[in-house]
PDB file of C-alpha atoms in Angstrom:
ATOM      1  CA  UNK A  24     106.048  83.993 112.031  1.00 84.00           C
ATOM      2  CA  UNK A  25     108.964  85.079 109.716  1.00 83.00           C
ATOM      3  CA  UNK A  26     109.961  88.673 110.166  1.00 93.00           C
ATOM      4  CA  UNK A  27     112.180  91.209 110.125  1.00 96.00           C
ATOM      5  CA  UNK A  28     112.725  92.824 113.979  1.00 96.00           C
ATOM      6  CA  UNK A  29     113.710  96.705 113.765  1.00 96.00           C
ATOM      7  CA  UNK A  30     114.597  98.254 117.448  1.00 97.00           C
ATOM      8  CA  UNK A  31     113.816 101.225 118.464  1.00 97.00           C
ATOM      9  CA  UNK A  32     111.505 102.304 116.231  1.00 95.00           C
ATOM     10  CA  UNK A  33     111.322 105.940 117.218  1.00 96.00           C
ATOM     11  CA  UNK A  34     114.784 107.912 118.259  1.00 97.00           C
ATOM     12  CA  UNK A  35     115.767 111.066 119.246  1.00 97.00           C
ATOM     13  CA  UNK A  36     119.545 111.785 120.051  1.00 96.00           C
ATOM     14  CA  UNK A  37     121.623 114.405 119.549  1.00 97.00           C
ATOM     15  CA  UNK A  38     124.531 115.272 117.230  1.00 97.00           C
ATOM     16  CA  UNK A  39     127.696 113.236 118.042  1.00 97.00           C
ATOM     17  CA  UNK A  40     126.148 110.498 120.097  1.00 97.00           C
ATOM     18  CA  UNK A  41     126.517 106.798 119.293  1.00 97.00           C
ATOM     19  CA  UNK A  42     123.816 105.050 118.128  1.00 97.00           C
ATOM     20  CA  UNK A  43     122.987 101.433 117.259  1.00 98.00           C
ATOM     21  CA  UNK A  44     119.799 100.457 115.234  1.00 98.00           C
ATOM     22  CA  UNK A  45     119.438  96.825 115.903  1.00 98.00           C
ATOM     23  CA  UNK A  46     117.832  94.210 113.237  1.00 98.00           C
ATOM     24  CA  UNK A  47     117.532  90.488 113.248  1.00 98.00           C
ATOM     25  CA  UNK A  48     115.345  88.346 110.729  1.00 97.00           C
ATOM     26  CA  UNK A  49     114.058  84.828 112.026  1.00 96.00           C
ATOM     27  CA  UNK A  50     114.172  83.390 108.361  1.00 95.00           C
ATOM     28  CA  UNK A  51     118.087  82.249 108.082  1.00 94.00           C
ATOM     29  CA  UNK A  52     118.474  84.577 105.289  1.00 94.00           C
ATOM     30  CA  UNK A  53     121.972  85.080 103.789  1.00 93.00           C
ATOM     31  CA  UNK A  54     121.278  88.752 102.212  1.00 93.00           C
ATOM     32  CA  UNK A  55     120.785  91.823 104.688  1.00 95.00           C
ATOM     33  CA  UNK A  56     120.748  95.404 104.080  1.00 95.00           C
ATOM     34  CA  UNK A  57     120.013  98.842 105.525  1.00 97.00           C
ATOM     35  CA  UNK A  58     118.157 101.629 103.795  1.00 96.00           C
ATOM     36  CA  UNK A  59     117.314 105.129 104.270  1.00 96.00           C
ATOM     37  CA  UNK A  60     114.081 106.710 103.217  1.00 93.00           C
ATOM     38  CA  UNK A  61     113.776 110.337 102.334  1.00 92.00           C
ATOM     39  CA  UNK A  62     111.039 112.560 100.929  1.00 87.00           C
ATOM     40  CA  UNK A  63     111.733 112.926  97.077  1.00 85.00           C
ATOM     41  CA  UNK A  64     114.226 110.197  96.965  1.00 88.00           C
ATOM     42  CA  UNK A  65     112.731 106.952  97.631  1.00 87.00           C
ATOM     43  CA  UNK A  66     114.646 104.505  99.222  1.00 90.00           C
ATOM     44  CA  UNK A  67     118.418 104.827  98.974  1.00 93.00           C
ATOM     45  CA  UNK A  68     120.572 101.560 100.213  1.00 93.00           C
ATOM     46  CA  UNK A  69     123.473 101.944 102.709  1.00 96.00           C
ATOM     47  CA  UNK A  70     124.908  98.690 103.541  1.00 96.00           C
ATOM     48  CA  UNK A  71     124.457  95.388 102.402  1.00 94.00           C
ATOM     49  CA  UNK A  72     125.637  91.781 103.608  1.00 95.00           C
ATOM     50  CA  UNK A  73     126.150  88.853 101.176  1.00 91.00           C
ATOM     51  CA  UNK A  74     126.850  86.158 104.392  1.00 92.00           C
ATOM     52  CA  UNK A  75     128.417  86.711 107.469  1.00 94.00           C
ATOM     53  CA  UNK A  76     131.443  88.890 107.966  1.00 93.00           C
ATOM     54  CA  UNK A  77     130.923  90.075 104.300  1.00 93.00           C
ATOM     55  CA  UNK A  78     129.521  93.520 103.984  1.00 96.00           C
ATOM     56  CA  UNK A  79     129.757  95.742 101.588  1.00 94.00           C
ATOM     57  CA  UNK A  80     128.392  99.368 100.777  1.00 94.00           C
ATOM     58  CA  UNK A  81     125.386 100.990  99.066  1.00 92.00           C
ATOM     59  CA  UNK A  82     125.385 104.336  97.608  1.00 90.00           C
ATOM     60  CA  UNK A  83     125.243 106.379 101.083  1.00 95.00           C
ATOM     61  CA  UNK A  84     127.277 104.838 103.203  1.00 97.00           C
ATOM     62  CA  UNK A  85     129.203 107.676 104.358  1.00 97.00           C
ATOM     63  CA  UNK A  86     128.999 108.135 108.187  1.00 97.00           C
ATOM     64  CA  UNK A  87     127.615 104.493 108.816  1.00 98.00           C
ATOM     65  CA  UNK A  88     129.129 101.446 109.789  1.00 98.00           C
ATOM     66  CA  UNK A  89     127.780  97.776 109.947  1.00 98.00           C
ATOM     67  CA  UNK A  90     128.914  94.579 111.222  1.00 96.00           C
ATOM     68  CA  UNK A  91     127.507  91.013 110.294  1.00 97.00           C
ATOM     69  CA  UNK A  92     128.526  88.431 113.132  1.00 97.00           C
ATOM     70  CA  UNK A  93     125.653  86.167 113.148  1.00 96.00           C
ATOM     71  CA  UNK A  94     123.402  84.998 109.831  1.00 96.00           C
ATOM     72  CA  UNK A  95     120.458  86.538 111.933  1.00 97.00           C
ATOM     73  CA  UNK A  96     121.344  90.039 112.820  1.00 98.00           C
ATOM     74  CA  UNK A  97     122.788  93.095 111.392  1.00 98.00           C
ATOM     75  CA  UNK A  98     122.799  96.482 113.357  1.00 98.00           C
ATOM     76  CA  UNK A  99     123.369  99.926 111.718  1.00 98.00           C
ATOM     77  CA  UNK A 100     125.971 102.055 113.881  1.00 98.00           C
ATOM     78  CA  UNK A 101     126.323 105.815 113.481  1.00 97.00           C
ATOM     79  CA  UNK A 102     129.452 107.031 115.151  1.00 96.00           C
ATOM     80  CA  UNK A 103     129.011 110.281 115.177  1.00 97.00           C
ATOM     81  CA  UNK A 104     125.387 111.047 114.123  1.00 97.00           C
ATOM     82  CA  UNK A 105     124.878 114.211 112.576  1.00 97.00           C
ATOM     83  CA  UNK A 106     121.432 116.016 111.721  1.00 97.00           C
ATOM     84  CA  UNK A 107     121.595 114.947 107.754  1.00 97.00           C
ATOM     85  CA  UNK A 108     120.611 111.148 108.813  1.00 98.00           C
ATOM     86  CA  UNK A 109     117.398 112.257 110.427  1.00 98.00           C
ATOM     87  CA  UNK A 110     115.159 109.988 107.943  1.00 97.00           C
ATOM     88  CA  UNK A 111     113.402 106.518 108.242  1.00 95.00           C
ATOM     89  CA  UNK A 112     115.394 103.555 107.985  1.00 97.00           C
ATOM     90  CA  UNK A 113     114.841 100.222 107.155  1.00 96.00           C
ATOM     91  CA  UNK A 114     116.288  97.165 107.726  1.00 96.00           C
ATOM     92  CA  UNK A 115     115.094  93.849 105.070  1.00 95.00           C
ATOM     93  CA  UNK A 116     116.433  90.521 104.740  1.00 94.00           C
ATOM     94  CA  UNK A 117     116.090  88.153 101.246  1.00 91.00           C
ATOM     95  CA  UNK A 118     117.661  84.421 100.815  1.00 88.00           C
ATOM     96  CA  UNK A 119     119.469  86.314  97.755  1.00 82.00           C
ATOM     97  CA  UNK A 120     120.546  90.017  96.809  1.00 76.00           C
ATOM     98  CA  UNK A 121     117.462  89.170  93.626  1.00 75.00           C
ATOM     99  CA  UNK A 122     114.496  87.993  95.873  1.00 81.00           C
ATOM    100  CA  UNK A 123     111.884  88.867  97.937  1.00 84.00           C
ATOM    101  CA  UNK A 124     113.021  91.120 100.098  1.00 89.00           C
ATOM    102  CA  UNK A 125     111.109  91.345 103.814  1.00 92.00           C
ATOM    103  CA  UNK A 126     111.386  94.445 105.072  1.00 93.00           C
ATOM    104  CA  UNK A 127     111.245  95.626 108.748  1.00 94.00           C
ATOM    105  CA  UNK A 128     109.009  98.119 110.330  1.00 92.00           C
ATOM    106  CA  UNK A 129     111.357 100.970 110.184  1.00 94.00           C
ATOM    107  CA  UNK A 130     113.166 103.265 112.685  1.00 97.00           C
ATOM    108  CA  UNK A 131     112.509 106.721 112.766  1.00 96.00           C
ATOM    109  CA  UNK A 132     115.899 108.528 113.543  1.00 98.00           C
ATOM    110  CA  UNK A 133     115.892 112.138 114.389  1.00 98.00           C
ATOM    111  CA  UNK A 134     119.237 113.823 115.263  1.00 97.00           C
ATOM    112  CA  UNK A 135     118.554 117.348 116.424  1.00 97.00           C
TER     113      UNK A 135
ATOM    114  CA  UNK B  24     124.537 103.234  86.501  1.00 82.00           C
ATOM    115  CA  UNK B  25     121.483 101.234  87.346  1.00 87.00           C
ATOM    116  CA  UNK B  26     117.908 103.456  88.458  1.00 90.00           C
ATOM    117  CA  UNK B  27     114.277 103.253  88.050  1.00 93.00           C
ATOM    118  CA  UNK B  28     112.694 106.420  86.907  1.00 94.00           C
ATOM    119  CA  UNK B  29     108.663 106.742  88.826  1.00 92.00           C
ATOM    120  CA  UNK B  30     105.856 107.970  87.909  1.00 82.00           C
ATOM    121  CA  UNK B  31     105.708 110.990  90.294  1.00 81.00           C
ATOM    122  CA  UNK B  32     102.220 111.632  92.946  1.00 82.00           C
ATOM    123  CA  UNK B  33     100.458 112.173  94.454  1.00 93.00           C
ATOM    124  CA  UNK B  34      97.391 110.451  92.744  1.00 95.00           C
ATOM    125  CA  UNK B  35      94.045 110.289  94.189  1.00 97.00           C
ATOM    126  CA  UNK B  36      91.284 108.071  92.796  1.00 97.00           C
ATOM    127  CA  UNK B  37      87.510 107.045  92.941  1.00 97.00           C
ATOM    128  CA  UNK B  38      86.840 103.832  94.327  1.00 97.00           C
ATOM    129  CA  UNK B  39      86.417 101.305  90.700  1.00 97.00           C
ATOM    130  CA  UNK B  40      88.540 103.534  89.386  1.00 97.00           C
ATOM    131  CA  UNK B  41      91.870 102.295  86.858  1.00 97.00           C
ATOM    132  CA  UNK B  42      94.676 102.473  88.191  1.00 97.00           C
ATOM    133  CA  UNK B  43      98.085 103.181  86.328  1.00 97.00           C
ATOM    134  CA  UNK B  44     101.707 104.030  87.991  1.00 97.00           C
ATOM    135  CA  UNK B  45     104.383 104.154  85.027  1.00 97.00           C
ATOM    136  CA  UNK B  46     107.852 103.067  85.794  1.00 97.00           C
ATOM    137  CA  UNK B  47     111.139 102.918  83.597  1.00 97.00           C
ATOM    138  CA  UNK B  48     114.371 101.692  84.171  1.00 96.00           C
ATOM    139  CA  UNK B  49     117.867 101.701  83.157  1.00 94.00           C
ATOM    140  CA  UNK B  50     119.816  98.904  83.825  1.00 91.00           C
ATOM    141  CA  UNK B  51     122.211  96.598  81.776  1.00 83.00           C
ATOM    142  CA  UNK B  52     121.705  92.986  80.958  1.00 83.00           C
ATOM    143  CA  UNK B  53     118.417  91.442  82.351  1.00 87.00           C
ATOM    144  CA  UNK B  54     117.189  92.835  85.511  1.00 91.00           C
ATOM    145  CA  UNK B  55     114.722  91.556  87.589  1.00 92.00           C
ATOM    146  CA  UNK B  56     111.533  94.122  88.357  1.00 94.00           C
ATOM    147  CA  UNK B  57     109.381  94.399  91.502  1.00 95.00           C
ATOM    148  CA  UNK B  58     106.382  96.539  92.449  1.00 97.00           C
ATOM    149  CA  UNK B  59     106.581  97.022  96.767  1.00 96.00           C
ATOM    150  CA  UNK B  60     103.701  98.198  98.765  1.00 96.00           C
ATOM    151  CA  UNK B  61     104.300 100.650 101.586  1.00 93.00           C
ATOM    152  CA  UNK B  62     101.000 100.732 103.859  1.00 93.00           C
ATOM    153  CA  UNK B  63     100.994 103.608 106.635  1.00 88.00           C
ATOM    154  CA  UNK B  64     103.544 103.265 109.305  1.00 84.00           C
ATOM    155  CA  UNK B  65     104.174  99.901 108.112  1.00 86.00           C
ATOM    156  CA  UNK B  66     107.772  98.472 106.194  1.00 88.00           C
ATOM    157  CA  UNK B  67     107.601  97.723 102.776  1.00 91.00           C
ATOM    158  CA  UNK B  68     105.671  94.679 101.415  1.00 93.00           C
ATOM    159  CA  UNK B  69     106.664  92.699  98.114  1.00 93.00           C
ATOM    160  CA  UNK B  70     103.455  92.997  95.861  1.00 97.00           C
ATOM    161  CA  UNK B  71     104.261  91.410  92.372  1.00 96.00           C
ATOM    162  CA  UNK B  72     107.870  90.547  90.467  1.00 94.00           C
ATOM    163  CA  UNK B  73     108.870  89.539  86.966  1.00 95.00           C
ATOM    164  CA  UNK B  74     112.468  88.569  86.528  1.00 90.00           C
ATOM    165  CA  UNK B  75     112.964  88.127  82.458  1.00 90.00           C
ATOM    166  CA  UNK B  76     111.122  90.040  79.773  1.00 92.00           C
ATOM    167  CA  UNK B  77     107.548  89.446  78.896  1.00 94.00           C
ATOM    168  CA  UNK B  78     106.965  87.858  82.523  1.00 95.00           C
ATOM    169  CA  UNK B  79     103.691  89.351  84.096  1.00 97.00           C
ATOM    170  CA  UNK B  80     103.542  89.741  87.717  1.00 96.00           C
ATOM    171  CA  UNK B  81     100.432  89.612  89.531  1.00 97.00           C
ATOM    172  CA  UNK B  82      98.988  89.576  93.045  1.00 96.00           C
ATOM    173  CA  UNK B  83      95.831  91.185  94.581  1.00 95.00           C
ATOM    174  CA  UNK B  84      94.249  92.284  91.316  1.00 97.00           C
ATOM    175  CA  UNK B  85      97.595  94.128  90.513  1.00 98.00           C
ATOM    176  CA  UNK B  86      99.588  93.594  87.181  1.00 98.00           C
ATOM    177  CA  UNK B  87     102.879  94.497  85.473  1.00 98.00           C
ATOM    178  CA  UNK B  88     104.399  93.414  82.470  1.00 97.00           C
ATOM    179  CA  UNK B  89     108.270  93.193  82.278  1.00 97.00           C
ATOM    180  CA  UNK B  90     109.009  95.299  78.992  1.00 96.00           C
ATOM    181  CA  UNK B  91     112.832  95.234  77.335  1.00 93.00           C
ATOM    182  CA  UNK B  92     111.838  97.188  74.434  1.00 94.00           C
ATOM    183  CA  UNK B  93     110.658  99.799  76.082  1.00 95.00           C
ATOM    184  CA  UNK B  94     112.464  99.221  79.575  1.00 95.00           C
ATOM    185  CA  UNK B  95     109.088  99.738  81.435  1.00 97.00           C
ATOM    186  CA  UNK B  96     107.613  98.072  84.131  1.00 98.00           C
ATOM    187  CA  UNK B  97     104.076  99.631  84.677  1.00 98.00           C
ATOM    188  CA  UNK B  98     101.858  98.591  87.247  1.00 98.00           C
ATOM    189  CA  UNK B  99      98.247  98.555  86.599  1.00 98.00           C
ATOM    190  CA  UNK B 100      94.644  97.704  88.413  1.00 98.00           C
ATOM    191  CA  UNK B 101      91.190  97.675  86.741  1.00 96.00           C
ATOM    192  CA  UNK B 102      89.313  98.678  90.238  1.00 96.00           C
ATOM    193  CA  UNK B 103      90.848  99.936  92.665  1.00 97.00           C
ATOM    194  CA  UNK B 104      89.692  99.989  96.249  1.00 97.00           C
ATOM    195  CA  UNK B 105      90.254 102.417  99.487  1.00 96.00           C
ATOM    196  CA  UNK B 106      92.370  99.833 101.063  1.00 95.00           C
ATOM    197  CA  UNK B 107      94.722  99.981  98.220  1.00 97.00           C
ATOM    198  CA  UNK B 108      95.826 103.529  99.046  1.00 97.00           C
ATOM    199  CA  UNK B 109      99.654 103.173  99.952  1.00 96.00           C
ATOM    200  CA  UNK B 110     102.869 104.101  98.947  1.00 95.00           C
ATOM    201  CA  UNK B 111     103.713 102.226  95.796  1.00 96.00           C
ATOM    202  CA  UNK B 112     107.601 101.517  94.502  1.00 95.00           C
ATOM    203  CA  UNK B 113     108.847 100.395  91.813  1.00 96.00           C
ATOM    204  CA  UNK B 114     112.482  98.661  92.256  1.00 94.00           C
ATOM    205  CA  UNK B 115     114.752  97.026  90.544  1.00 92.00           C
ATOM    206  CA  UNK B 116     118.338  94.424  90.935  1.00 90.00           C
ATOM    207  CA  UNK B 117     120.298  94.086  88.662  1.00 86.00           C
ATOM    208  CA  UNK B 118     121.599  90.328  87.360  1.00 76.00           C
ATOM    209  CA  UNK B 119     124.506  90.524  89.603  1.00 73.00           C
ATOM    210  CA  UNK B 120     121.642  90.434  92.319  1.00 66.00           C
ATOM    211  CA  UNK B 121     123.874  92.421  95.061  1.00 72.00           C
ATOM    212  CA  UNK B 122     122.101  95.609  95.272  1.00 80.00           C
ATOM    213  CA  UNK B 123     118.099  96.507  94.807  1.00 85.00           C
ATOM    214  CA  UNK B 124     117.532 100.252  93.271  1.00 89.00           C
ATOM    215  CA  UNK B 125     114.090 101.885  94.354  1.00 91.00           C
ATOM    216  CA  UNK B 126     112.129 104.801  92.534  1.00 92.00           C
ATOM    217  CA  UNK B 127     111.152 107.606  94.654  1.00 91.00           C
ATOM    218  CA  UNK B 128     107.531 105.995  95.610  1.00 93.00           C
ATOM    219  CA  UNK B 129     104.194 107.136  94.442  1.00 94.00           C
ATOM    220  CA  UNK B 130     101.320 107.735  96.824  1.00 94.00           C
ATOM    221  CA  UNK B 131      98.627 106.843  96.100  1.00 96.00           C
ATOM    222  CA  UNK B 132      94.967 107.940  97.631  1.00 97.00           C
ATOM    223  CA  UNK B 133      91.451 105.847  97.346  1.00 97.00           C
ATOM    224  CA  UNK B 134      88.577 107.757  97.902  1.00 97.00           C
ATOM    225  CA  UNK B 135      84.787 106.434  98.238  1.00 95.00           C
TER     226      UNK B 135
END
């Protein structure tokens, strides 16, 4: 089945702590990205990857990080997590950056 | 820059009723358009595209029209049902392809 694999799904850390937000898509997409989902303001992207070891940023990508090793996964990293990136994020995968995009179930961060 | 301007919610509907969500967008060049479905505690789900202008996209009873002159991408249903109620966005990417833009969602409630 092709999808889009989000872990955890539910967090709770605290301020400061390091935190990685795994994803990996079975479908040998080239195009990954993360987004962030916020009452009011829709979906706002924060990283995307054209191919492996190319990433490049949305428009809120301050105070995330990314890394794109392998075609099939691309984890979100928060260095120092802070309680304005308490929101739902999603990870989704497309063969192109203008095409379907599959999205993943979605991670509920909350950073008290 | 590029964005996609929502019809804001929450709506709430009979069952048969019609269904209309407007969306505009501003973009330059030729954008593609997509209409996403986001079902309760679920990720988001492609529901129709158009990707040059007068293209209609379709699926599950659900229509939009892709309209340059009046940079508009409305979605519409004649009769809607309870299992329709979701979260509805309308996105676009530009013809560079690298980054999808997403409205701020409109929810959208079926009742019998």
């Amino acid at each position: 089945e092709a999808q889009v694999t989000q872990n955890p799904r539910y967090l709770i850390t605290v301020t400061g702590k390091k935190l990685t937000v795994t994803c990996s898509q079975n479908m040998n997409h080239e195009y990954m990205s993360w987004y962030r989902q916020d009452p009011g303001l829709g979906l706002r992207q924060i990283y995307y990857s054209m191919n492996v070891e190319v990433t490049d940023k949305g428009d809120v990508p301050e105070g995330y990080k990314v890394s794109r090793k392998e075609k099939r996964n691309f984890p979100l990293i928060l260095e120092s997590p802070s309680p304005n990136q308490t929101s739902l994020y999603f990870c989704a995968s497309s063969y192109a950056g203008n095409t379907e995009a599959f999205f993943g179930q979605g991670t509920r961060l909350t950073v008290v | 820059g590029d964005s996609v301007t929502q019809m804001e919610g929450p709506v709430t509907l009979s069952e048969e009723a019609f269904l209309t969500i407007n969306c505009t967008y501003t973009a330059t060049g030729y954008p593609s358009l997509f209409w996403y479905v986001q079902y309760p505690g679920e990720g988001l789900q492609l529901l129709l595209k158009a990707t040059k202008a007068d293209d209609k996209g379709s699926n599950k009873g659900f229509e939009a029209t892709y309209r340059k002159e009046t940079t508009s991408f409305h979605l519409e249903k004649g009769s809607v049902q309870v299992s329709d109620s979701a979260v509805y966005f309308c996105a676009l990417t530009p013809n560079t392809g690298n980054q999808f833009y997403f409205g701020t969602g409109t929810s959208l409630t079926v009742i019998p």
